Short mmCIF file of C-alpha atoms in Angstrom, two decimals:
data_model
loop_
_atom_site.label_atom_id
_atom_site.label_comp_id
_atom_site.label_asym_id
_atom_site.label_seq_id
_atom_site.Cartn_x
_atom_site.Cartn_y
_atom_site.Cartn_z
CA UNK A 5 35.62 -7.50 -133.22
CA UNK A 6 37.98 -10.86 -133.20
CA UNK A 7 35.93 -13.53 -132.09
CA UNK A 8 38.25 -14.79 -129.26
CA UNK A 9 37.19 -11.21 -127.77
CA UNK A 10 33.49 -12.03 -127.72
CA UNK A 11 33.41 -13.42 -124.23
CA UNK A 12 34.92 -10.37 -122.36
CA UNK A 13 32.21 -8.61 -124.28
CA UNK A 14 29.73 -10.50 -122.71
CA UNK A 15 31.38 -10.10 -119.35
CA UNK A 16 30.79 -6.34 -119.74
CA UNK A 17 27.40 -6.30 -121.80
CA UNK A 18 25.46 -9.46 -119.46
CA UNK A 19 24.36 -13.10 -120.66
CA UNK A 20 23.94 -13.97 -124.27
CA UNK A 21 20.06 -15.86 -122.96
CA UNK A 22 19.51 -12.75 -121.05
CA UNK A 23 20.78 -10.71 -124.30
CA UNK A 24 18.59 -13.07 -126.54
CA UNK A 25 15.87 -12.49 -124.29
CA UNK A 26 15.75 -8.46 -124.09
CA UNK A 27 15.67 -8.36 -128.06
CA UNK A 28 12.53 -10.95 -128.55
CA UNK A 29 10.84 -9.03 -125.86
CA UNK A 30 11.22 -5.64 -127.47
CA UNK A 31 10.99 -7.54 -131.04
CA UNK A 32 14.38 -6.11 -132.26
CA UNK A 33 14.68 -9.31 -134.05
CA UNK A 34 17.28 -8.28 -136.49
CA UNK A 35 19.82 -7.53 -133.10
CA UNK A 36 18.49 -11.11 -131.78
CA UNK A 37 19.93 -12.67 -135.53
CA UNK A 38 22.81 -11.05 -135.48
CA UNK A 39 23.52 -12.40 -131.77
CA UNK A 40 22.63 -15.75 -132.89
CA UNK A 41 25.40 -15.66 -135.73
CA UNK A 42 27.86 -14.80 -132.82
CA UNK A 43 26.54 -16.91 -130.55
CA UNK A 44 26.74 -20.25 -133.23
CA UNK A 45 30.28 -19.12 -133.95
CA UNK A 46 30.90 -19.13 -129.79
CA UNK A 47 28.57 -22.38 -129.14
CA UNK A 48 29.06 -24.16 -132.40
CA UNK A 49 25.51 -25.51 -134.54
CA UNK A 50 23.83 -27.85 -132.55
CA UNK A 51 24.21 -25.92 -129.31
CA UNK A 52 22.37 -22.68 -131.43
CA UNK A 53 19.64 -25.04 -133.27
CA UNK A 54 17.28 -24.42 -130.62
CA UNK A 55 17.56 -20.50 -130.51
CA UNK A 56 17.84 -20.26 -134.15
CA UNK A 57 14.32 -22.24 -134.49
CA UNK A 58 13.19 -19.75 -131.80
CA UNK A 59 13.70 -16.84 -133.64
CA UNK A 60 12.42 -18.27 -136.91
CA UNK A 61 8.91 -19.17 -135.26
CA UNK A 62 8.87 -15.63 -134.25
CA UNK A 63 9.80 -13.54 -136.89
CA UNK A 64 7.63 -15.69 -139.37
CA UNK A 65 4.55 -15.32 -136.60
CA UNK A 66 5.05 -11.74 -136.90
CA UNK A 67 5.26 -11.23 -140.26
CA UNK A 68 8.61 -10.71 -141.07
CA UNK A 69 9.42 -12.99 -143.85
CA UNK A 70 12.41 -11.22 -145.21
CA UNK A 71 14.61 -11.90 -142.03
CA UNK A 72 12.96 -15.72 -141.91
CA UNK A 73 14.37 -16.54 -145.37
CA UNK A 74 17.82 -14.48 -144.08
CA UNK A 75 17.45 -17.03 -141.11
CA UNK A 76 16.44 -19.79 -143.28
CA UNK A 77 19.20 -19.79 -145.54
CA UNK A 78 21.96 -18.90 -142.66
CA UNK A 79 20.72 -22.18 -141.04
CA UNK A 80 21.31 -23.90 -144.09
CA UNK A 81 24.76 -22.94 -144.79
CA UNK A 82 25.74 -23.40 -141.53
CA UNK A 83 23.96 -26.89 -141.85
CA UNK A 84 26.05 -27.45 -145.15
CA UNK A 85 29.38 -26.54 -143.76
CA UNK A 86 29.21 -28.34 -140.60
CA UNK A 87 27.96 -31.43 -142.44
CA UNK A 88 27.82 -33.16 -146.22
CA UNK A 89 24.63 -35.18 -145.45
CA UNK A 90 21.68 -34.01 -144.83
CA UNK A 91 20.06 -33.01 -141.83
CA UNK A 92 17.70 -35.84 -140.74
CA UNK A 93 13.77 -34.98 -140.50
CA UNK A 94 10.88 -36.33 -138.41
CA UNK A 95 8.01 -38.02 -140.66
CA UNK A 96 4.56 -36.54 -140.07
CA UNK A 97 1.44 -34.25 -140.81
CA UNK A 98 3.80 -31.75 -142.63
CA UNK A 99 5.65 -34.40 -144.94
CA UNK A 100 4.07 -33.67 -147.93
CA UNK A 101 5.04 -30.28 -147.88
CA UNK A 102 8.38 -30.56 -146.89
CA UNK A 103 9.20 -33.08 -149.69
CA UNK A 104 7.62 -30.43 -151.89
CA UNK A 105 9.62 -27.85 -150.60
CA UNK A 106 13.53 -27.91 -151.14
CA UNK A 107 14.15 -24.69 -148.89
CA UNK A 108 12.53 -26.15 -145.94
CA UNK A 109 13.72 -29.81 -146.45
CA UNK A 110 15.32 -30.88 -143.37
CA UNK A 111 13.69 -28.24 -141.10
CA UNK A 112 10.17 -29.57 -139.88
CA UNK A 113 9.92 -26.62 -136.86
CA UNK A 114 10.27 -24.25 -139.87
CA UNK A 115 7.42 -26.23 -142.08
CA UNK A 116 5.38 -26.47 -139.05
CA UNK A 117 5.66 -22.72 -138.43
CA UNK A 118 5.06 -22.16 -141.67
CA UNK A 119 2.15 -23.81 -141.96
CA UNK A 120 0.85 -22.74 -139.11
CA UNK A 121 0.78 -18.77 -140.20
CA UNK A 122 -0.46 -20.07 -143.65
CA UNK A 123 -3.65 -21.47 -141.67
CA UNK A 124 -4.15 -18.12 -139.70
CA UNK A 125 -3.38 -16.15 -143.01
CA UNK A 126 -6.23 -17.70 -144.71
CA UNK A 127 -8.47 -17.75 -142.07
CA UNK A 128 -8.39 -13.89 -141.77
CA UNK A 129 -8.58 -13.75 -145.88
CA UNK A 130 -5.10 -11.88 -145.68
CA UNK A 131 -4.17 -13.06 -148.85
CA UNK A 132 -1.56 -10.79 -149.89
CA UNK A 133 0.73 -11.65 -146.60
CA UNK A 134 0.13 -15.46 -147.95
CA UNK A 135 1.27 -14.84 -150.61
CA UNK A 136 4.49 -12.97 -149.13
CA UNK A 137 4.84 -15.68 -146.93
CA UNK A 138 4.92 -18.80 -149.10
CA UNK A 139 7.27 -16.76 -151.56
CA UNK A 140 10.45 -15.27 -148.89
CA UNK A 141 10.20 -19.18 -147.87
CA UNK A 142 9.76 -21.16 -150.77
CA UNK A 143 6.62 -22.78 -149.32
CA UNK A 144 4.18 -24.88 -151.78
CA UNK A 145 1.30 -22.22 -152.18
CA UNK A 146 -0.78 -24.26 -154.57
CA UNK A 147 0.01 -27.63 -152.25
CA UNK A 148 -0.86 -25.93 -149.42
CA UNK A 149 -4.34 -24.70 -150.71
CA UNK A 150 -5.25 -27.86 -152.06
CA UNK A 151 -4.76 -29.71 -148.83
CA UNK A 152 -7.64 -27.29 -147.04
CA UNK A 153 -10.99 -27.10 -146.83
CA UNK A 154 -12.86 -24.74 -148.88
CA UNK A 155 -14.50 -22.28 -148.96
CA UNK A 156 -12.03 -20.20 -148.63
CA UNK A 157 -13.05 -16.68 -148.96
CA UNK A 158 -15.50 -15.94 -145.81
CA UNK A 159 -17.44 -13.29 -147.72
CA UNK A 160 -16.84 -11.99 -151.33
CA UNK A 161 -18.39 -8.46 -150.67
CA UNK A 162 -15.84 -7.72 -147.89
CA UNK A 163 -13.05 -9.55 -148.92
CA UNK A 164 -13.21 -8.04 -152.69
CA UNK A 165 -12.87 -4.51 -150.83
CA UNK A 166 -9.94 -6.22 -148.65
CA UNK A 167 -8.25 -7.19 -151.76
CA UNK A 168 -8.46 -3.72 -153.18
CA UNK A 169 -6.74 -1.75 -149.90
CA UNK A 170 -3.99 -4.75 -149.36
CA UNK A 171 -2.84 -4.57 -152.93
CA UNK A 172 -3.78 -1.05 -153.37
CA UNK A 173 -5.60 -1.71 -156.33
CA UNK A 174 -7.97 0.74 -158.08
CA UNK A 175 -11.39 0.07 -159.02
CA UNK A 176 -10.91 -0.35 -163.37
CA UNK A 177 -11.81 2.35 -165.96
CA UNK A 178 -14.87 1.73 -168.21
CA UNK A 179 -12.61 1.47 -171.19
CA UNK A 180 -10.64 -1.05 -169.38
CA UNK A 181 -13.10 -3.11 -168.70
CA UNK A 182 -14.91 -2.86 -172.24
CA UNK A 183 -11.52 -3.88 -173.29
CA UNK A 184 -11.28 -6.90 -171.54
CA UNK A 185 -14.65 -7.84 -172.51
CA UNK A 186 -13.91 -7.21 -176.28
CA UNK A 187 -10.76 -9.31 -176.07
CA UNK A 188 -12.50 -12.42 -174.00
CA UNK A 189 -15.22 -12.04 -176.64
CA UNK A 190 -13.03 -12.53 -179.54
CA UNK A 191 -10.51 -14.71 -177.89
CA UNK A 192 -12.27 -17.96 -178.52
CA UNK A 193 -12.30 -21.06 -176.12
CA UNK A 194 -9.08 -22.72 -175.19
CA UNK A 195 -7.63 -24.80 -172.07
CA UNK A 196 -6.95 -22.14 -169.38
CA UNK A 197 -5.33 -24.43 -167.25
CA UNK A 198 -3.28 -26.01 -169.72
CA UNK A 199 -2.15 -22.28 -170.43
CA UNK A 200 -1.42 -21.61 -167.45
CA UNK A 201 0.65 -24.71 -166.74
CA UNK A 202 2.93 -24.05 -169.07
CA UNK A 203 3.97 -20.35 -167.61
CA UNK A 204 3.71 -21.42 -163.95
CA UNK A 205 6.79 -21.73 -163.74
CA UNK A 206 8.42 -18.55 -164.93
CA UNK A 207 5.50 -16.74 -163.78
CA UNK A 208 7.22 -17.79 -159.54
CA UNK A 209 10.72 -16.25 -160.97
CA UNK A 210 9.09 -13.12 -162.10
CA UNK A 211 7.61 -12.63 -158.58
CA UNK A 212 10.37 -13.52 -156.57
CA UNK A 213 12.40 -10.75 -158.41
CA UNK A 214 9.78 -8.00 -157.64
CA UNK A 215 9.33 -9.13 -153.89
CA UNK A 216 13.00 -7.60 -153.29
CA UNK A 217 11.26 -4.47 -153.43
CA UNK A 218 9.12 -3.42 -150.70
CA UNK A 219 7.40 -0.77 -152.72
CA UNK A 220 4.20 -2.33 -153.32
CA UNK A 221 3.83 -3.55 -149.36
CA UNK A 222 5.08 0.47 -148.24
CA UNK A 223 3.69 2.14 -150.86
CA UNK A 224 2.28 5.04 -148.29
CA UNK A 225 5.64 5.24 -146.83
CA UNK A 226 7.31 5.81 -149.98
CA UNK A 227 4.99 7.91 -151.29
CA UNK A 228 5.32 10.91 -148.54
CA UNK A 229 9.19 10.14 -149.00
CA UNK A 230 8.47 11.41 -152.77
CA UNK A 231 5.65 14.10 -152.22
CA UNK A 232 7.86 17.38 -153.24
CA UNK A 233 8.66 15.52 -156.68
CA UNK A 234 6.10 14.34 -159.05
CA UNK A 235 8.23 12.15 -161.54
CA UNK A 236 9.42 10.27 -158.10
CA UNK A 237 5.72 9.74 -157.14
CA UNK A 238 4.99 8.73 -160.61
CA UNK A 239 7.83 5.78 -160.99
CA UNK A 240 7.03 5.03 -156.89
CA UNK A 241 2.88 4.77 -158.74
CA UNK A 242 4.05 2.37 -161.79
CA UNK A 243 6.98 0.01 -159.76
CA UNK A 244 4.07 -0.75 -157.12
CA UNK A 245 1.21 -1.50 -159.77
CA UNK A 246 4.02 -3.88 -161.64
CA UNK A 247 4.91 -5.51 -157.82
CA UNK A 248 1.15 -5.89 -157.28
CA UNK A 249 0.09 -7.19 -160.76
CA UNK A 250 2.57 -9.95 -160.27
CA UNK A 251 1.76 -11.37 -156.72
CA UNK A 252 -1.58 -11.30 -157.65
CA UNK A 253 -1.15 -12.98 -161.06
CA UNK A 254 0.74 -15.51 -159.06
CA UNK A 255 -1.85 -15.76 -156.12
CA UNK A 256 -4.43 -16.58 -159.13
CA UNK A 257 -2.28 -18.95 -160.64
CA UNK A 258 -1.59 -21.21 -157.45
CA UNK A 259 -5.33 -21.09 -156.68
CA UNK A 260 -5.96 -22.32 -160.19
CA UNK A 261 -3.47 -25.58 -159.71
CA UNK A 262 -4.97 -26.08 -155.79
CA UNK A 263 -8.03 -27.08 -158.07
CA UNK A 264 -11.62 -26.59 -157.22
CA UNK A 265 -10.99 -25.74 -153.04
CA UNK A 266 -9.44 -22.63 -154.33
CA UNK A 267 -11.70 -21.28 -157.17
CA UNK A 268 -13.03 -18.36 -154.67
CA UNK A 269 -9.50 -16.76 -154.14
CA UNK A 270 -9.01 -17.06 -158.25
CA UNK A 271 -12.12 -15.78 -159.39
CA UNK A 272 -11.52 -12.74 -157.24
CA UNK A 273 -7.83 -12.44 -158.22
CA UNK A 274 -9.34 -12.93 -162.18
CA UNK A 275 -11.89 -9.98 -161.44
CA UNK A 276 -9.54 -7.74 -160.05
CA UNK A 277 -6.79 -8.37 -162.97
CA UNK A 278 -10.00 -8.56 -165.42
CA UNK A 279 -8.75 -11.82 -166.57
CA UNK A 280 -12.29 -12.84 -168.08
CA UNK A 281 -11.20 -16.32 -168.98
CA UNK A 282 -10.48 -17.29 -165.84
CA UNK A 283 -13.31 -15.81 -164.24
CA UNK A 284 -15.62 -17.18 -166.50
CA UNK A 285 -13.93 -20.32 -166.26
CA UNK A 286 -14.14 -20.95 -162.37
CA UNK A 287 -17.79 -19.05 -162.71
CA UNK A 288 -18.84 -22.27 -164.99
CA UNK A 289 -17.65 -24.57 -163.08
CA UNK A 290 -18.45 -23.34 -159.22
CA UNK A 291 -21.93 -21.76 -159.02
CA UNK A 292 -21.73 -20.59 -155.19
CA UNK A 293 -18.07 -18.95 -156.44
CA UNK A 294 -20.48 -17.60 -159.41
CA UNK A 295 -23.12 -16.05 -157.02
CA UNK A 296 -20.14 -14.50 -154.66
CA UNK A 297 -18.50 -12.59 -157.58
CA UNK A 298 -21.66 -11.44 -158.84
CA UNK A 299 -22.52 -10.10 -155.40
CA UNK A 300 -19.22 -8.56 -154.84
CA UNK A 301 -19.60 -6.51 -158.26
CA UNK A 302 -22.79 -6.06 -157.86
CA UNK A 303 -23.10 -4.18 -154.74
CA UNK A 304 -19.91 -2.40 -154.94
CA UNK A 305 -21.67 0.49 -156.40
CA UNK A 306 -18.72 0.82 -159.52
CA UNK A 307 -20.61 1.63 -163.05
CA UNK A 308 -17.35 -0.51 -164.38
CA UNK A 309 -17.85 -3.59 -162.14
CA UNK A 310 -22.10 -3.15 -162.70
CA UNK A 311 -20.77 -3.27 -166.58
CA UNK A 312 -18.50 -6.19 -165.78
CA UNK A 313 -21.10 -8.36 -163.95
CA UNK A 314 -23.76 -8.07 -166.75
CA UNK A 315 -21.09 -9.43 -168.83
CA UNK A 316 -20.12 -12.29 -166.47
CA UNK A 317 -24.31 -13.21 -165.51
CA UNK A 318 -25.42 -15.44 -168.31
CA UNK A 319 -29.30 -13.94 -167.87
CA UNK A 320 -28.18 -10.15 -167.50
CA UNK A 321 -26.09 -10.83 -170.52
CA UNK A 322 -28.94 -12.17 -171.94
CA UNK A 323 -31.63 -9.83 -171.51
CA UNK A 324 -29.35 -6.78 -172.56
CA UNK A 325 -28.72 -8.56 -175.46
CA UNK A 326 -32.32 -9.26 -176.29
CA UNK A 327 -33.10 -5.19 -175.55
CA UNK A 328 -30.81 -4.14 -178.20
CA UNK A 329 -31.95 -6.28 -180.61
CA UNK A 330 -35.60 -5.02 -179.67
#
């Protein structure tokens, strides 16, 4: 529709507020952004700021982070096109993170939104919708850990079972764990986060390509799409486990550059992955995170993770060693 016809339309259809209002009360949020976009081209930029920031605090509080970063980066173009400076931003609580986030640069509502779900996120130990989160909006994960308080896993029995179901990750084989052992056994000592430094970086672009996918997140949904065809369920199988593999390889890695007030989400990301290094790493230097994991494997009632905690206790290891010897 010509946009010079918009206003008979909402002669006929009521209000554009009252409009606005039906969809955030129903949460048909993607109707309320495409409203908005007719609405700034009716109003003009400043006179939609206020709705737009609305809807973004809304659709980020309920989880949808695809449509937030849609809404993010419509705000910014229209920002860009109606302006060649920057938009000017408040100083405050959130400052370090916006100056360490581009994407939300000139937006404090968003940062403080952000933020705000971040904190509830990792208060409920819903680390995979963190993760989500901090990637659709280009939000600091590793800043944002190391500015709170550890601990932050409540408890490692519960949340290690958590993990499993929110990823949909399957307990590990006995080979694959006696293969993980044998190559941390032979791999010798070297800087983990030095290592890990290095592919950081990369690592972030490999994840933000797989999050276009929603395979990992709807796996169920997908899954009795494919039921009546067995290769489909198959590739549906391997595209989530390569989706899953990389958010939590990159959950691990932001917890390992947060530093210390993080080492309980990586050693539980390292388990699950069965990257021994960095387990054993955090386990050296954090002995409640040390106790936790050994709990969590040890009560799981999993031969593999019984297998993989004797490895990881220094005095189980230890002992077994001594009976074969004997």
């Amino acid at each position: 529709m010509e946009s010079k016809k918009w206003p008979l339309l909402f002669a006929e259809v009521g209000e554009p507020a009252a409009l606005l209002e039906m969809c955030y009360m129903s949460k048909q949020f993607r109707s309320a952004a495409c409203l908005l976009i007719v609405l700034q081209e009716m109003w003009g930029l400043l006179s939609s700021l206020h709705h737009i920031a609305r809807l973004l605090d809304r659709v980020i509080e309920e989880g949808c982070y695809d449509l937030a970063s849609d809404l993010r980066h419509f705000l910014d173009n229209a920002e860009m096109a109606a302006s060649n400076s920057p938009a000017p931003r408040r100083a405050g609580s959130y400052d370090y993170i916006v100056s360490a986030s581009p994407m939300n640069r000139g937006h404090p509502s968003i940062t403080a939104s952000v933020i705000r779900k971040a904190r509830l996120l990792l208060a409920a130990d819903n680390f995979r919708s963190l993760s989500s989160l901090c990637l659709y909006l280009d939000f600091p994960l590793s800043l944002f850990l190391s500015k709170e308080r550890g601990p932050m896993v409540s408890d490692f029995k519960l949340v290690g079972i958590q993990m499993h179901v929110s990823f949909i990750w399957d307990e590990p084989t006995g080979e694959l764990v006696f293969g993980a052992i044998n190559a941390a056994s032979n791999s010798g000592d070297f800087d983990v986060l030095a290592d890990l430094k290095s592919k950081s970086e990369r690592q972030e672009d490999i994840i933000r390509d797989s999050i276009g996918s929603d395979v990992g997140v709807n796996f169920a949904m997908h899954m009795e799409r494919a039921r009546s065809s067995p290769g489909a369920c198959r590739r549906i199988r391997n595209r989530a486990k390569l989706v899953t593999t990389a958010e939590l390889q990159y959950l691990m890695n932001s917890a390992l550059l947060a530093g210390e007030a993080a080492d309980d989400i990586a050693a539980l990301c390292a388990v699950l992955l069965l990257n021994l290094a960095v387990a054993e790493t955090v386990m050296k230097r954090n002995s409640a995170v040390r106790d936790g994991i050994l709990d969590f494997l040890q009560s799981s009632g999993s031969r593999s993770y019984g297998l993989l905690a004797t490895y990881l206790n220094p005095l189980e290891a230890e002992e077994a060693s001594n009976a074969g010897a004997s």
